[in-house]
mmCIF file of C-alpha atoms in Angstrom:
data_model
loop_
_atom_site.group_PDB
_atom_site.id
_atom_site.type_symbol
_atom_site.label_atom_id
_atom_site.label_comp_id
_atom_site.label_asym_id
_atom_site.label_seq_id
_atom_site.Cartn_x
_atom_site.Cartn_y
_atom_site.Cartn_z
ATOM 1 C CA MET A 1 91.037 81.016 121.993
ATOM 2 C CA THR A 2 91.044 85.027 122.772
ATOM 3 C CA LYS A 3 88.735 87.633 121.781
ATOM 4 C CA ARG A 4 90.300 89.687 119.211
ATOM 5 C CA ASN A 5 89.683 91.931 115.661
ATOM 6 C CA ILE A 6 89.660 89.616 112.865
ATOM 7 C CA ILE A 7 88.313 90.056 109.075
ATOM 8 C CA LYS A 8 84.648 88.846 108.038
ATOM 9 C CA ILE A 9 83.701 88.396 104.536
ATOM 10 C CA ASP A 10 80.257 88.781 103.207
ATOM 11 C CA GLU A 11 80.095 86.354 100.542
ATOM 12 C CA GLU A 12 76.888 88.058 99.194
ATOM 13 C CA LYS A 13 78.489 91.104 98.555
ATOM 14 C CA CYS A 14 82.036 89.451 97.339
ATOM 15 C CA ASN A 15 82.093 89.443 93.561
ATOM 16 C CA GLY A 16 85.431 87.608 93.638
ATOM 17 C CA CYS A 17 87.492 90.341 92.169
ATOM 18 C CA GLY A 18 90.539 89.021 94.681
ATOM 19 C CA GLN A 19 91.837 92.706 95.082
ATOM 20 C CA CYS A 20 91.599 91.945 98.798
ATOM 21 C CA VAL A 21 93.879 89.039 98.345
ATOM 22 C CA THR A 22 96.966 90.783 96.692
ATOM 23 C CA ALA A 23 96.061 93.416 99.462
ATOM 24 C CA CYS A 24 96.659 91.117 102.419
ATOM 25 C CA ALA A 25 100.580 90.658 102.956
ATOM 26 C CA GLU A 26 99.779 87.610 105.477
ATOM 27 C CA GLY A 27 98.160 85.162 102.436
ATOM 28 C CA ALA A 28 95.162 85.108 104.881
ATOM 29 C CA ILE A 29 92.496 85.275 102.133
ATOM 30 C CA GLN A 30 92.022 83.169 98.718
ATOM 31 C CA ILE A 31 89.675 83.222 96.359
ATOM 32 C CA ILE A 32 87.740 79.567 96.615
ATOM 33 C CA ASP A 33 84.969 78.863 94.152
ATOM 34 C CA GLY A 34 84.985 82.508 92.995
ATOM 35 C CA LYS A 35 84.771 84.046 96.444
ATOM 36 C CA ALA A 36 87.122 85.574 99.238
ATOM 37 C CA ARG A 37 87.360 83.396 101.975
ATOM 38 C CA LEU A 38 89.707 83.497 105.310
ATOM 39 C CA VAL A 39 91.590 80.360 104.981
ATOM 40 C CA SER A 40 92.850 80.328 108.405
ATOM 41 C CA GLU A 41 92.532 82.626 111.516
ATOM 42 C CA ILE A 42 96.066 82.293 112.534
ATOM 43 C CA TYR A 43 97.106 84.036 109.296
ATOM 44 C CA CYS A 44 94.864 87.342 109.903
ATOM 45 C CA ASP A 45 96.324 89.848 112.045
ATOM 46 C CA GLY A 46 93.242 92.016 112.024
ATOM 47 C CA LEU A 47 94.557 95.380 110.943
ATOM 48 C CA GLY A 48 92.196 95.130 107.896
ATOM 49 C CA ASP A 49 94.867 96.410 105.378
ATOM 50 C CA CYS A 50 92.681 94.403 102.818
ATOM 51 C CA ILE A 51 89.314 96.320 103.547
ATOM 52 C CA GLY A 52 89.931 99.479 101.737
ATOM 53 C CA GLN A 53 90.785 97.396 98.704
ATOM 54 C CA CYS A 54 87.358 95.970 98.500
ATOM 55 C CA PRO A 55 84.743 97.727 95.747
ATOM 56 C CA GLU A 56 81.650 96.064 97.038
ATOM 57 C CA ASP A 57 82.534 96.900 100.966
ATOM 58 C CA ALA A 58 82.307 93.012 101.394
ATOM 59 C CA LEU A 59 85.013 93.217 104.097
ATOM 60 C CA THR A 60 84.646 94.470 107.787
ATOM 61 C CA ILE A 61 86.783 94.057 110.899
ATOM 62 C CA GLU A 62 84.721 92.038 113.632
ATOM 63 C CA GLN A 63 85.671 91.262 117.270
ATOM 64 C CA ARG A 64 85.207 87.762 118.049
ATOM 65 C CA GLU A 65 86.896 84.488 119.678
ATOM 66 C CA ALA A 66 89.488 83.449 117.321
ATOM 67 C CA ASN A 67 92.760 81.849 117.327
ATOM 68 C CA PRO A 68 95.655 84.129 118.112
ATOM 69 C CA PHE A 69 97.770 85.631 115.023
ATOM 70 C CA ASP A 70 100.963 83.614 114.413
ATOM 71 C CA ALA A 71 103.535 85.347 112.649
ATOM 72 C CA GLN A 72 105.578 82.222 112.287
ATOM 73 C CA ALA A 73 102.959 80.339 110.855
ATOM 74 C CA VAL A 74 102.273 83.260 108.536
ATOM 75 C CA GLN A 75 106.243 83.039 107.139
ATOM 76 C CA GLN A 76 105.982 79.273 106.841
ATOM 77 C CA HIS A 77 102.544 79.559 104.994
ATOM 78 C CA LEU A 78 104.090 82.230 102.355
ATOM 79 C CA ALA A 79 107.200 80.214 102.087
ATOM 80 C CA ASP A 80 105.265 77.077 101.317
ATOM 81 C CA ALA A 81 102.730 78.408 98.756
ATOM 82 C CA PRO A 82 101.916 75.487 96.185
ATOM 83 C CA SER A 83 104.010 75.235 93.255
ATOM 84 C CA ASP A 84 100.659 75.255 91.121
ATOM 85 C CA ALA A 85 97.425 76.856 91.558
ATOM 86 C CA GLU A 86 95.001 73.931 92.966
ATOM 87 C CA ALA A 87 91.317 74.046 91.971
ATOM 88 C CA GLN A 88 88.957 74.078 94.714
ATOM 89 C CA SER A 89 86.004 72.977 93.130
ATOM 90 C CA ASP A 90 84.688 71.263 90.166
ATOM 91 C CA THR A 91 82.758 73.819 88.746
ATOM 92 C CA GLU A 92 84.155 76.118 85.830
ATOM 93 C CA ALA A 93 85.067 79.784 86.956
ATOM 94 C CA GLN A 94 82.512 81.920 87.788
ATOM 95 C CA GLN A 95 81.961 84.626 85.530
ATOM 96 C CA VAL A 96 81.529 87.991 87.232
ATOM 97 C CA SER A 97 80.708 91.155 85.489
ATOM 98 C CA THR A 98 81.938 93.493 87.713
ATOM 99 C CA ALA A 99 85.069 92.381 87.972
ATOM 100 C CA GLN A 100 85.380 92.228 84.090
ATOM 101 C CA ALA A 101 84.536 96.260 84.265
ATOM 102 C CA GLN A 102 87.047 96.740 86.379
ATOM 103 C CA GLY A 103 89.624 95.424 83.903
ATOM 104 C CA GLN A 104 90.367 91.711 85.685
ATOM 105 C CA GLY A 105 89.383 88.346 84.401
ATOM 106 C CA PRO A 106 86.474 86.421 85.798
ATOM 107 C CA ALA A 107 86.818 84.816 89.487
ATOM 108 C CA LEU A 108 89.169 81.662 89.120
ATOM 109 C CA PRO A 109 88.190 78.868 91.755
ATOM 110 C CA CYS A 110 91.933 78.410 92.850
ATOM 111 C CA GLY A 111 93.654 78.991 96.165
ATOM 112 C CA CYS A 112 96.911 80.802 94.554
ATOM 113 C CA PRO A 113 96.524 84.515 94.736
ATOM 114 C CA GLY A 114 99.389 85.283 92.728
ATOM 115 C CA ALA A 115 98.084 83.130 89.818
ATOM 116 C CA MET A 116 94.676 85.199 89.329
ATOM 117 C CA ALA A 117 94.557 86.265 86.073
ATOM 118 C CA GLN A 118 94.321 90.270 85.684
ATOM 119 C CA THR A 119 94.234 92.778 82.742
ATOM 120 C CA LEU A 120 96.300 95.705 83.290
ATOM 121 C CA GLU A 121 96.247 99.001 81.363
ATOM 122 C CA PRO A 122 100.020 100.361 81.046
ATOM 123 C CA GLU A 123 100.112 103.919 81.691
ATOM 124 C CA LYS A 124 100.395 106.209 78.987
ATOM 125 C CA ALA A 125 103.449 108.373 78.345
ATOM 126 C CA ARG A 126 103.120 111.764 79.873
ATOM 127 C CA GLU A 127 103.701 114.667 77.168
ATOM 128 C CA ALA A 128 106.603 115.872 79.440
ATOM 129 C CA ASP A 129 108.540 112.782 78.566
ATOM 130 C CA ALA A 130 107.592 113.089 74.859
ATOM 131 C CA GLU A 131 110.937 114.179 74.194
ATOM 132 C CA ASN A 132 112.789 111.365 75.928
ATOM 133 C CA GLN A 133 111.396 108.781 73.221
ATOM 134 C CA ASN A 134 113.716 110.243 70.660
ATOM 135 C CA MET A 135 116.722 109.635 73.072
ATOM 136 C CA ALA A 136 119.100 106.650 72.870
ATOM 137 C CA ALA A 137 117.738 103.711 75.260
ATOM 138 C CA GLU A 138 119.337 103.981 78.673
ATOM 139 C CA PRO A 139 122.349 101.413 79.126
ATOM 140 C CA SER A 140 122.118 97.902 80.793
ATOM 141 C CA GLN A 141 123.108 97.812 84.316
ATOM 142 C CA LEU A 142 123.643 94.296 84.390
ATOM 143 C CA GLY A 143 127.314 93.307 85.254
ATOM 144 C CA ASN A 144 127.115 89.538 86.022
ATOM 145 C CA TRP A 145 126.017 86.470 84.407
ATOM 146 C CA PRO A 146 124.055 83.794 84.936
ATOM 147 C CA VAL A 147 121.539 85.342 87.176
ATOM 148 C CA GLN A 148 119.306 82.605 87.939
ATOM 149 C CA ILE A 149 119.910 81.564 91.484
ATOM 150 C CA ALA A 150 120.141 77.962 90.315
ATOM 151 C CA LEU A 151 122.843 78.580 87.909
ATOM 152 C CA VAL A 152 125.118 81.232 89.479
ATOM 153 C CA PRO A 153 128.201 79.396 91.147
ATOM 154 C CA THR A 154 128.545 79.880 94.743
ATOM 155 C CA LYS A 155 132.366 81.210 94.304
ATOM 156 C CA ALA A 156 131.401 83.339 91.249
ATOM 157 C CA PRO A 157 134.156 85.739 91.401
ATOM 158 C CA TYR A 158 131.756 88.677 91.138
ATOM 159 C CA LEU A 159 130.383 87.620 94.428
ATOM 160 C CA GLN A 160 133.296 88.496 96.148
ATOM 161 C CA GLY A 161 132.647 91.735 98.151
ATOM 162 C CA ALA A 162 129.414 92.107 96.055
ATOM 163 C CA ARG A 163 126.166 94.051 96.957
ATOM 164 C CA LEU A 164 123.378 91.562 95.914
ATOM 165 C CA LEU A 165 120.035 92.377 94.491
ATOM 166 C CA ILE A 166 117.925 89.262 94.956
ATOM 167 C CA ALA A 167 114.816 89.663 92.319
ATOM 168 C CA ALA A 168 111.616 87.749 91.994
ATOM 169 C CA ASP A 169 111.675 86.690 88.419
ATOM 170 C CA CYS A 170 108.552 88.980 87.750
ATOM 171 C CA VAL A 171 109.954 92.246 89.200
ATOM 172 C CA PRO A 172 111.856 93.260 86.081
ATOM 173 C CA PHE A 173 108.753 93.136 83.916
ATOM 174 C CA ALA A 174 106.571 94.791 86.318
ATOM 175 C CA LEU A 175 109.008 97.526 87.300
ATOM 176 C CA ALA A 176 109.895 99.709 84.167
ATOM 177 C CA ASP A 177 112.763 101.321 85.304
ATOM 178 C CA PHE A 178 114.313 98.328 87.080
ATOM 179 C CA HIS A 179 117.672 98.813 85.833
ATOM 180 C CA ARG A 180 118.097 102.212 87.049
ATOM 181 C CA ARG A 181 115.951 102.227 90.255
ATOM 182 C CA LEU A 182 117.253 98.834 91.667
ATOM 183 C CA LEU A 183 119.840 97.137 89.496
ATOM 184 C CA GLY A 184 122.964 99.757 89.345
ATOM 185 C CA GLY A 185 126.087 98.757 91.358
ATOM 186 C CA ARG A 186 124.684 95.287 92.257
ATOM 187 C CA VAL A 187 125.049 91.903 91.486
ATOM 188 C CA LEU A 188 121.748 90.264 90.225
ATOM 189 C CA LEU A 189 120.463 86.894 91.492
ATOM 190 C CA ILE A 190 116.680 85.760 90.338
ATOM 191 C CA GLY A 191 114.394 82.876 91.367
ATOM 192 C CA CYS A 192 110.822 82.483 91.975
ATOM 193 C CA PRO A 193 109.855 81.096 95.246
ATOM 194 C CA LYS A 194 106.268 79.727 93.916
ATOM 195 C CA LEU A 195 107.832 77.702 91.099
ATOM 196 C CA ASP A 196 111.653 76.463 92.116
ATOM 197 C CA ASP A 197 112.870 74.694 94.855
ATOM 198 C CA ALA A 198 112.433 76.541 98.101
ATOM 199 C CA ASP A 199 114.893 74.508 99.860
ATOM 200 C CA PHE A 200 117.695 74.304 97.336
ATOM 201 C CA TYR A 201 117.445 77.977 97.453
ATOM 202 C CA ARG A 202 117.872 78.432 101.109
ATOM 203 C CA GLU A 203 120.851 75.911 100.728
ATOM 204 C CA LYS A 204 122.435 77.993 97.970
ATOM 205 C CA LEU A 205 122.017 81.379 99.444
ATOM 206 C CA THR A 206 123.310 80.497 103.033
ATOM 207 C CA GLU A 207 126.264 79.020 101.009
ATOM 208 C CA ILE A 208 126.770 82.192 99.100
ATOM 209 C CA PHE A 209 126.502 84.542 102.122
ATOM 210 C CA ARG A 210 129.072 82.224 104.252
ATOM 211 C CA ASP A 211 131.555 81.880 101.439
ATOM 212 C CA ASN A 212 131.541 85.536 100.010
ATOM 213 C CA GLN A 213 132.114 88.710 102.066
ATOM 214 C CA ILE A 214 128.917 90.189 100.884
ATOM 215 C CA GLN A 215 128.615 94.097 101.548
ATOM 216 C CA ASP A 216 124.492 93.938 101.555
ATOM 217 C CA VAL A 217 121.805 92.364 100.518
ATOM 218 C CA GLU A 218 118.352 94.083 98.945
ATOM 219 C CA VAL A 219 115.582 91.472 98.014
ATOM 220 C CA ALA A 220 112.674 92.590 95.394
ATOM 221 C CA TYR A 221 109.615 91.032 95.367
ATOM 222 C CA MET A 222 105.875 91.234 94.171
ATOM 223 C CA GLU A 223 103.086 92.093 96.264
ATOM 224 C CA VAL A 224 101.358 88.879 95.861
ATOM 225 C CA PRO A 225 101.560 86.880 99.022
ATOM 226 C CA CYS A 226 103.314 83.609 97.558
ATOM 227 C CA CYS A 227 106.069 86.110 96.622
ATOM 228 C CA GLN A 228 106.774 87.232 99.939
ATOM 229 C CA GLY A 229 108.069 83.903 100.528
ATOM 230 C CA LEU A 230 111.571 84.743 98.773
ATOM 231 C CA VAL A 231 111.888 87.591 101.620
ATOM 232 C CA TYR A 232 111.226 84.649 104.015
ATOM 233 C CA LEU A 233 113.684 82.180 102.376
ATOM 234 C CA VAL A 234 116.400 84.950 102.262
ATOM 235 C CA SER A 235 115.962 86.021 105.744
ATOM 236 C CA GLN A 236 116.245 82.285 107.067
ATOM 237 C CA ALA A 237 119.845 82.091 104.468
ATOM 238 C CA LEU A 238 121.161 85.205 106.110
ATOM 239 C CA GLU A 239 120.530 83.926 109.659
ATOM 240 C CA ALA A 240 121.842 80.423 109.028
ATOM 241 C CA CYS A 241 125.327 81.584 107.425
ATOM 242 C CA GLY A 242 126.265 82.927 110.854
ATOM 243 C CA LYS A 243 126.903 86.389 109.556
ATOM 244 C CA SER A 244 125.436 89.792 109.825
ATOM 245 C CA ILE A 245 124.867 91.272 106.732
ATOM 246 C CA PRO A 246 122.814 94.571 105.833
ATOM 247 C CA PHE A 247 119.669 93.310 104.671
ATOM 248 C CA LYS A 248 116.593 95.367 102.854
ATOM 249 C CA THR A 249 113.163 94.674 100.974
ATOM 250 C CA THR A 250 111.413 96.363 98.351
ATOM 251 C CA LYS A 251 108.031 95.633 97.502
ATOM 252 C CA VAL A 252 106.724 96.169 93.872
ATOM 253 C CA ALA A 253 103.283 96.397 92.792
ATOM 254 C CA ILE A 254 101.530 94.103 89.823
ATOM 255 C CA LYS A 255 100.861 97.769 87.985
ATOM 256 C CA GLY A 256 104.776 98.759 88.576
ATOM 257 C CA GLN A 257 104.894 101.006 91.496
ATOM 258 C CA ILE A 258 107.310 100.439 94.492
ATOM 259 C CA LEU A 259 104.933 99.865 97.385
ATOM 260 C CA GLN A 260 107.373 100.055 100.314
ATOM 261 C CA THR A 261 111.074 99.807 100.948
ATOM 262 C CA GLN A 262 112.290 98.230 104.461
ATOM 263 C CA GLU A 263 115.394 98.626 105.958
ATOM 264 C CA PRO A 264 115.568 96.080 108.879
ATOM 265 C CA LYS A 265 118.527 95.691 111.205
ATOM 266 C CA ALA A 266 121.013 93.140 111.052
ATOM 267 C CA SER A 267 119.543 90.602 108.773
ATOM 268 C CA LYS A 268 115.892 90.594 110.094
ATOM 269 C CA VAL A 269 113.002 91.523 108.324
ATOM 270 C CA SER A 270 109.082 91.982 109.247
ATOM 271 C CA PHE A 271 106.246 91.216 106.749
#
């Protein structure tokens, strides 16, 4: 163990809203028994990205003896996110008035941050865009079928020479202009790293990359920690296929904004 920065959670101040959970890219924080808790020291990088998201100032950085941060363990942790939210307590969910006032449901005693119930308020159309409401809908940019990773033949004609967009299932619903911003000119494959078979995905994507002249790959995923497992699976498949394929990632917020785009070199990605 070494002395380093690590997150400290004041349970007295924590209202279980879960904003720190989605802010933590490493999945180091989970809501357990209605409170935010650090699930493992090795998942916490000590950078404090989660601190600014806490409305109760319940998070601080402290320097103490702790196990070193393990990036490889984080990747495995995200890829192995449970397929079902597992109850951590026999008690009912704690009702949190502050969280409800913020538009979120009561804190749930579940281990999966991506399954936390939230009520979102869609942005109202700007006056400047009012005239667009009378225009014809933009045409679909979808150029292939099927789109589910489980159903796409590994040697489908449209995969040869394709520019792939591998998107988490929830992305098209969160990103209002998904077709225009991400899909145009790309072959779409979709799946859920939380609910589907990760090993099957890894093997099938490896085969697709190996057997087709893929131009480049973009992975679009949600900000919740479990969704980053899709990035990990794709990066593993790219490494296993034996080719150097350009690879970029796009992270989408639950409320629909594009949070960041990374363009790593030679099929490598950082979280």
